[in-house]
Coordinates of C-alpha atoms (C1' of nucleotides) in Angstrom, one line a residue:
Chain J
M117 CA -6.4 -17.0 1.7
R118 CA -6.2 -14.1 -0.7
A119 CA -4.1 -14.2 -3.8
P120 CA -2.7 -10.6 -4.1
N121 CA -2.2 -9.6 -7.7
H122 CA 0.7 -7.6 -9.1
L123 CA -1.0 -4.3 -8.6
D124 CA -1.6 -5.0 -5.0
Q125 CA 2.0 -5.9 -4.4
T126 CA 3.4 -3.0 -6.3
L127 CA 1.2 -0.4 -4.6
L128 CA 1.8 -2.0 -1.2
A129 CA 5.5 -1.9 -1.8
L130 CA 5.3 1.8 -2.8
A131 CA 3.2 2.7 0.2
D132 CA 6.2 3.1 2.5
P133 CA 8.6 6.1 2.6
T134 CA 11.6 3.9 3.3
R135 CA 11.0 1.8 0.3
R136 CA 10.3 4.8 -1.9
A137 CA 13.6 6.2 -0.8
I138 CA 15.3 3.0 -1.6
L139 CA 13.9 3.1 -5.1
Q140 CA 15.0 6.6 -5.5
R141 CA 18.5 5.7 -4.5
L142 CA 18.5 2.7 -6.8
S143 CA 17.3 4.8 -9.8
A144 CA 20.7 6.4 -9.6
G145 CA 22.4 3.1 -10.1
E146 CA 23.1 -0.4 -8.7
T147 CA 23.8 -0.4 -5.0
R148 CA 24.9 -2.9 -2.4
V149 CA 22.6 -3.8 0.5
T150 CA 24.8 -2.4 3.3
E151 CA 25.5 0.8 1.4
L152 CA 21.8 1.2 0.7
A153 CA 20.9 0.7 4.4
E154 CA 23.5 3.1 5.7
P155 CA 21.4 6.4 5.6
F156 CA 18.4 4.8 7.4
A157 CA 17.8 5.0 11.1
M158 CA 17.0 1.3 11.3
S159 CA 18.8 -2.0 11.5
L160 CA 20.3 -3.6 8.4
N161 CA 17.8 -6.4 8.9
A162 CA 14.9 -4.0 8.6
V163 CA 16.2 -2.7 5.3
S164 CA 16.8 -6.2 4.2
K165 CA 13.1 -6.9 4.7
H166 CA 12.1 -3.8 2.8
I167 CA 14.2 -5.0 0.0
R168 CA 12.4 -8.3 0.0
V169 CA 9.1 -6.5 -0.3
L170 CA 10.4 -4.6 -3.3
E171 CA 11.7 -7.8 -4.9
R172 CA 8.4 -9.5 -4.3
A173 CA 6.8 -6.6 -6.2
R174 CA 9.5 -7.0 -8.9
L175 CA 10.5 -3.4 -8.5
V176 CA 14.0 -4.5 -7.6
H177 CA 16.3 -7.0 -9.0
R178 CA 19.2 -8.6 -7.1
R179 CA 22.5 -9.7 -8.7
R180 CA 24.9 -11.6 -6.5
E181 CA 28.6 -10.8 -7.0
G182 CA 30.6 -12.7 -4.5
R183 CA 29.3 -11.9 -1.0
E184 CA 27.8 -8.6 -2.2
H185 CA 24.3 -8.3 -3.4
L186 CA 23.8 -5.6 -6.0
L187 CA 20.3 -4.2 -6.3
S188 CA 18.9 -2.4 -9.2
F189 CA 15.6 -0.7 -10.0
T190 CA 13.3 -2.4 -12.5
P191 CA 10.5 0.0 -13.4
K192 CA 8.1 -2.2 -15.2
P193 CA 5.6 -2.7 -12.3
M194 CA 5.3 1.0 -12.0
D195 CA 4.2 1.2 -15.6
D196 CA 1.4 -1.2 -14.8
V197 CA 0.3 1.1 -11.9
A198 CA 0.5 4.1 -14.3
R199 CA -1.7 2.3 -16.8
W200 CA -4.3 1.5 -14.1
M201 CA -4.3 5.1 -13.0
D202 CA -4.6 6.4 -16.5
A203 CA -7.6 4.1 -17.1
Q204 CA -9.2 5.2 -13.9
R205 CA -8.8 8.8 -14.8
A206 CA -10.0 8.2 -18.3
N207 CA -13.2 6.8 -16.8
W208 CA -13.6 9.7 -14.5
S209 CA -13.1 12.3 -17.3
A210 CA -15.4 10.5 -19.6
R211 CA -18.1 10.6 -16.9
L212 CA -17.5 14.3 -16.3
Q213 CA -17.6 15.0 -20.0
A214 CA -20.9 13.1 -20.4
L215 CA -22.3 15.0 -17.4
D216 CA -21.2 18.2 -19.0
D217 CA -22.8 17.3 -22.3
L218 CA -26.0 16.5 -20.6
L219 CA -26.1 19.8 -18.7
Q220 CA -25.4 21.7 -21.9
A221 CA -28.2 19.9 -23.6
E222 CA -30.5 20.8 -20.8
D223 CA -29.4 24.4 -21.0
R224 CA -30.3 24.5 -24.7
A225 CA -33.6 22.9 -24.0
A226 CA -34.3 25.5 -21.3
A227 CA -33.3 28.3 -23.6
S228 CA -35.9 27.3 -26.2
T229 CA -38.7 26.8 -23.6
P230 CA -40.0 29.2 -20.9
P231 CA -37.3 29.4 -18.3
D232 CA -38.8 27.6 -15.3
K233 CA -36.1 27.5 -12.5
K234 CA -33.3 25.2 -13.4
G235 CA -31.4 24.5 -10.2
R236 CA -27.9 23.9 -11.5
T237 CA -26.0 24.1 -8.3
R238 CA -22.2 24.3 -8.8
Chain A
M253 CA 4.5 6.9 16.1
R254 CA 4.9 7.4 12.4
A255 CA 3.2 10.3 10.6
P256 CA 2.2 8.8 7.3
N257 CA 2.2 11.3 4.5
H258 CA -0.3 11.7 1.8
L259 CA 1.5 9.5 -0.7
D260 CA 1.7 6.7 1.9
Q261 CA -2.0 6.9 2.5
T262 CA -3.0 7.1 -1.1
L263 CA -0.8 4.2 -2.2
L264 CA -1.9 2.1 0.8
A265 CA -5.6 2.9 0.0
L266 CA -5.0 1.8 -3.6
A267 CA -3.2 -1.4 -2.7
D268 CA -6.4 -3.4 -2.2
P269 CA -8.6 -4.8 -5.0
T270 CA -11.8 -4.1 -3.1
R271 CA -10.9 -0.5 -2.8
R272 CA -9.8 -0.2 -6.4
A273 CA -13.1 -1.7 -7.4
I274 CA -14.9 0.8 -5.3
L275 CA -13.1 3.7 -6.9
Q276 CA -13.8 2.2 -10.3
R277 CA -17.5 2.1 -9.5
L278 CA -17.4 5.6 -8.1
S279 CA -15.8 7.0 -11.2
A280 CA -19.0 6.2 -13.0
G281 CA -20.9 8.5 -10.6
E282 CA -22.0 9.2 -7.0
T283 CA -23.2 6.1 -5.2
R284 CA -24.8 5.2 -1.9
V285 CA -22.9 3.1 0.6
T286 CA -25.3 0.2 0.6
E287 CA -25.5 0.2 -3.2
L288 CA -21.7 0.3 -3.4
A289 CA -21.4 -2.6 -1.0
E290 CA -23.9 -4.9 -2.7
P291 CA -21.6 -6.6 -5.2
F292 CA -19.0 -7.5 -2.6
A293 CA -18.9 -10.8 -0.8
M294 CA -18.3 -9.2 2.5
S295 CA -20.4 -7.5 5.2
L296 CA -21.6 -3.9 4.8
N297 CA -19.4 -3.0 7.7
A298 CA -16.3 -4.3 6.0
V299 CA -17.1 -2.1 3.0
S300 CA -17.8 0.8 5.3
K301 CA -14.3 0.4 6.7
H302 CA -12.8 0.4 3.2
I303 CA -14.6 3.6 2.4
R304 CA -13.0 5.2 5.5
V305 CA -9.6 4.2 4.3
L306 CA -10.4 5.9 0.9
E307 CA -11.7 8.9 2.7
R308 CA -8.6 9.2 4.8
A309 CA -6.6 9.2 1.6
R310 CA -8.9 11.9 0.2
L311 CA -9.7 9.7 -2.7
V312 CA -13.4 9.7 -1.8
H313 CA -15.7 12.4 -0.7
R314 CA -18.9 11.9 1.3
R315 CA -22.0 13.9 1.0
R316 CA -24.9 13.3 3.4
E317 CA -28.4 13.5 2.1
G318 CA -30.9 12.5 4.7
R319 CA -29.9 9.1 5.9
E320 CA -28.1 8.3 2.7
H321 CA -24.4 8.9 2.3
L322 CA -23.4 9.6 -1.2
L323 CA -19.8 8.9 -2.2
S324 CA -17.9 10.3 -5.0
F325 CA -14.4 9.9 -6.5
T326 CA -11.9 12.8 -6.0
P327 CA -8.9 12.1 -8.2
K328 CA -6.4 14.6 -6.9
P329 CA -4.4 12.3 -4.7
M330 CA -3.8 10.0 -7.7
D331 CA -2.3 13.0 -9.5
D332 CA 0.2 13.2 -6.7
V333 CA 1.1 9.6 -7.1
A334 CA 1.4 10.1 -10.9
R335 CA 3.7 13.0 -10.3
W336 CA 5.9 10.9 -8.0
M337 CA 6.1 8.1 -10.4
D338 CA 6.9 10.4 -13.3
A339 CA 9.7 11.9 -11.3
Q340 CA 11.0 8.5 -10.4
R341 CA 11.0 7.4 -14.0
A342 CA 12.6 10.6 -15.1
N343 CA 15.5 9.9 -12.7
W344 CA 15.7 6.4 -14.0
S345 CA 15.8 7.4 -17.7
A346 CA 18.3 10.1 -17.0
R347 CA 20.6 7.6 -15.4
L348 CA 20.2 5.2 -18.3
Q349 CA 20.9 7.9 -20.7
A350 CA 24.0 9.0 -18.8
L351 CA 25.2 5.4 -18.7
D352 CA 24.6 5.0 -22.4
D353 CA 26.6 8.2 -23.2
L354 CA 29.4 6.9 -21.0
L355 CA 29.5 3.5 -22.7
Q356 CA 29.6 5.1 -26.1
A357 CA 32.4 7.4 -25.1
E358 CA 34.4 4.4 -23.8
D359 CA 33.7 2.6 -27.1
R360 CA 35.1 5.5 -29.0
A361 CA 38.2 5.6 -26.7
A362 CA 38.7 1.8 -27.1
A363 CA 38.5 2.2 -30.9
S364 CA 41.4 4.7 -30.9
T365 CA 43.7 2.8 -28.4
P366 CA 45.2 -0.7 -28.4
P367 CA 42.7 -3.0 -26.6
D368 CA 44.6 -4.1 -23.5
K369 CA 42.2 -6.4 -21.7
K370 CA 40.7 -4.4 -18.9
G371 CA 38.5 -6.8 -16.9
R372 CA 35.2 -5.1 -17.4
T373 CA 33.2 -8.2 -16.4
R374 CA 29.9 -8.1 -18.3
Chain D
dC160 C1' 42.4 -22.7 9.1
dT161 C1' 41.0 -18.1 11.1
dG162 C1' 39.0 -13.9 11.4
dA163 C1' 36.4 -10.2 9.3
dT164 C1' 32.7 -8.7 6.2
dA165 C1' 28.2 -9.0 3.7
dT166 C1' 23.9 -10.7 4.0
dT167 C1' 20.1 -13.5 5.4
dC168 C1' 17.3 -16.6 8.6
dA169 C1' 14.6 -17.2 12.8
dA170 C1' 12.2 -15.9 16.7
dC171 C1' 9.9 -12.5 18.8
dC172 C1' 7.2 -8.0 19.8
dC173 C1' 3.8 -4.6 18.9
dT174 C1' 0.6 -2.4 16.1
dG175 C1' -2.7 -2.0 12.5
dA176 C1' -5.4 -4.0 8.6
dG177 C1' -9.3 -6.5 7.2
dG178 C1' -12.9 -9.2 8.5
dT179 C1' -16.9 -10.6 11.7
dT180 C1' -21.2 -9.8 14.8
dG181 C1' -24.2 -7.1 17.5
dA182 C1' -25.7 -2.7 19.1
dA183 C1' -26.4 2.3 18.4
dC184 C1' -27.8 6.3 15.9
dA185 C1' -30.4 9.0 12.3
dA186 C1' -33.8 9.7 9.0
dT187 C1' -38.1 8.0 6.8
dG188 C1' -42.8 6.1 6.4
dC189 C1' -47.0 5.0 8.5
Chain X
dG177 C1' -45.0 6.8 18.6
dC178 C1' -43.2 2.7 16.2
dA179 C1' -41.1 -0.1 12.8
dT180 C1' -37.9 0.1 8.9
dT181 C1' -34.0 1.5 6.4
dG182 C1' -29.1 3.4 5.9
dT183 C1' -25.1 3.7 8.1
dT184 C1' -21.7 3.8 11.7
dC185 C1' -19.6 2.5 16.3
dA186 C1' -17.6 -1.0 19.4
dA187 C1' -15.6 -5.1 20.5
dC188 C1' -13.4 -8.9 19.1
dC189 C1' -10.4 -12.2 16.0
dT190 C1' -6.6 -13.4 13.1
dC191 C1' -2.8 -12.4 10.4
dA192 C1' 0.7 -9.6 8.2
dG193 C1' 3.8 -5.4 8.4
dG194 C1' 7.7 -3.3 10.3
dG195 C1' 10.8 -3.4 13.7
dT196 C1' 14.2 -5.6 17.0
dT197 C1' 18.1 -9.0 18.4
dG198 C1' 20.9 -13.0 17.9
dA199 C1' 22.6 -16.7 15.2
dA200 C1' 23.7 -18.8 10.7
dT201 C1' 25.7 -18.7 6.1
dA202 C1' 28.8 -17.4 2.4
dT203 C1' 32.7 -15.1 0.8
dC204 C1' 37.0 -12.7 1.1
dA205 C1' 41.7 -11.7 3.1
dG206 C1' 45.8 -13.5 5.7

DNA sequence: CTGATATTCAACCCTGAGGTTGAACAATGC
DNA sequence: GCATTGTTCAACCTCAGGGTTGAATATCAG
């Protein structure tokens, strides 16, 4: 029994072209379910399920107005993803930078001592 | 038979805490498979499968050195995700901005005409 | 009340994801 | 050659994802 966290659910929700298309459509404004489903080559029910996935990930908010359900895009979870990715890339860059510094230090050391075959591949 | 595109595969690969942890570990530098698997409460085989998912998404590159397989993080696919998200949020902001402009225009119009109760619910 | 429209619920199917275990393969050490 | 280490391959299990169809629910229009 896993307890999927928010990042899991957001990324999972985004990992489907239909759902990304839905979000794209919604970022142009509130839309009814049927209207949203119309362009897709699948049943209304299938789209309804996709919407539930997006709601679970809090990427979509539903507002009921009579028998119509109006959906809107709520971008906050994507900010969280962006933050995770930024952190990840910061790590990565930091490591590359450290590696670079190290290599330069080695070069300087090599320059002041008899050059004895430094194999810096790449 | 769907043909999942790169975004799909990248996001799917990222939508799992084990795999995100693997990437985090790898962003600190190249690591052997066994070493990578050690902290996880699952079989080596399970981790090996996760790695294959990451490779399929091109988030990880494998370099064979003797019997050891050295894995490294390759961030490019995450850049693509970042680009998609930026575009998405640009859309969203643009729409909010347009909405805002519209509302302000209406307010100005309302201020210069007798308010005649148009049922703008909410 | 009746019928049409908007939407979900429920049951089912198929495929793939994530895990297991056991065997196979490849490189190393003696 | 032989045992050991690093890693994958293969078969299997269970469960969730994404789709279908058919029925149920809620609202609106007459």
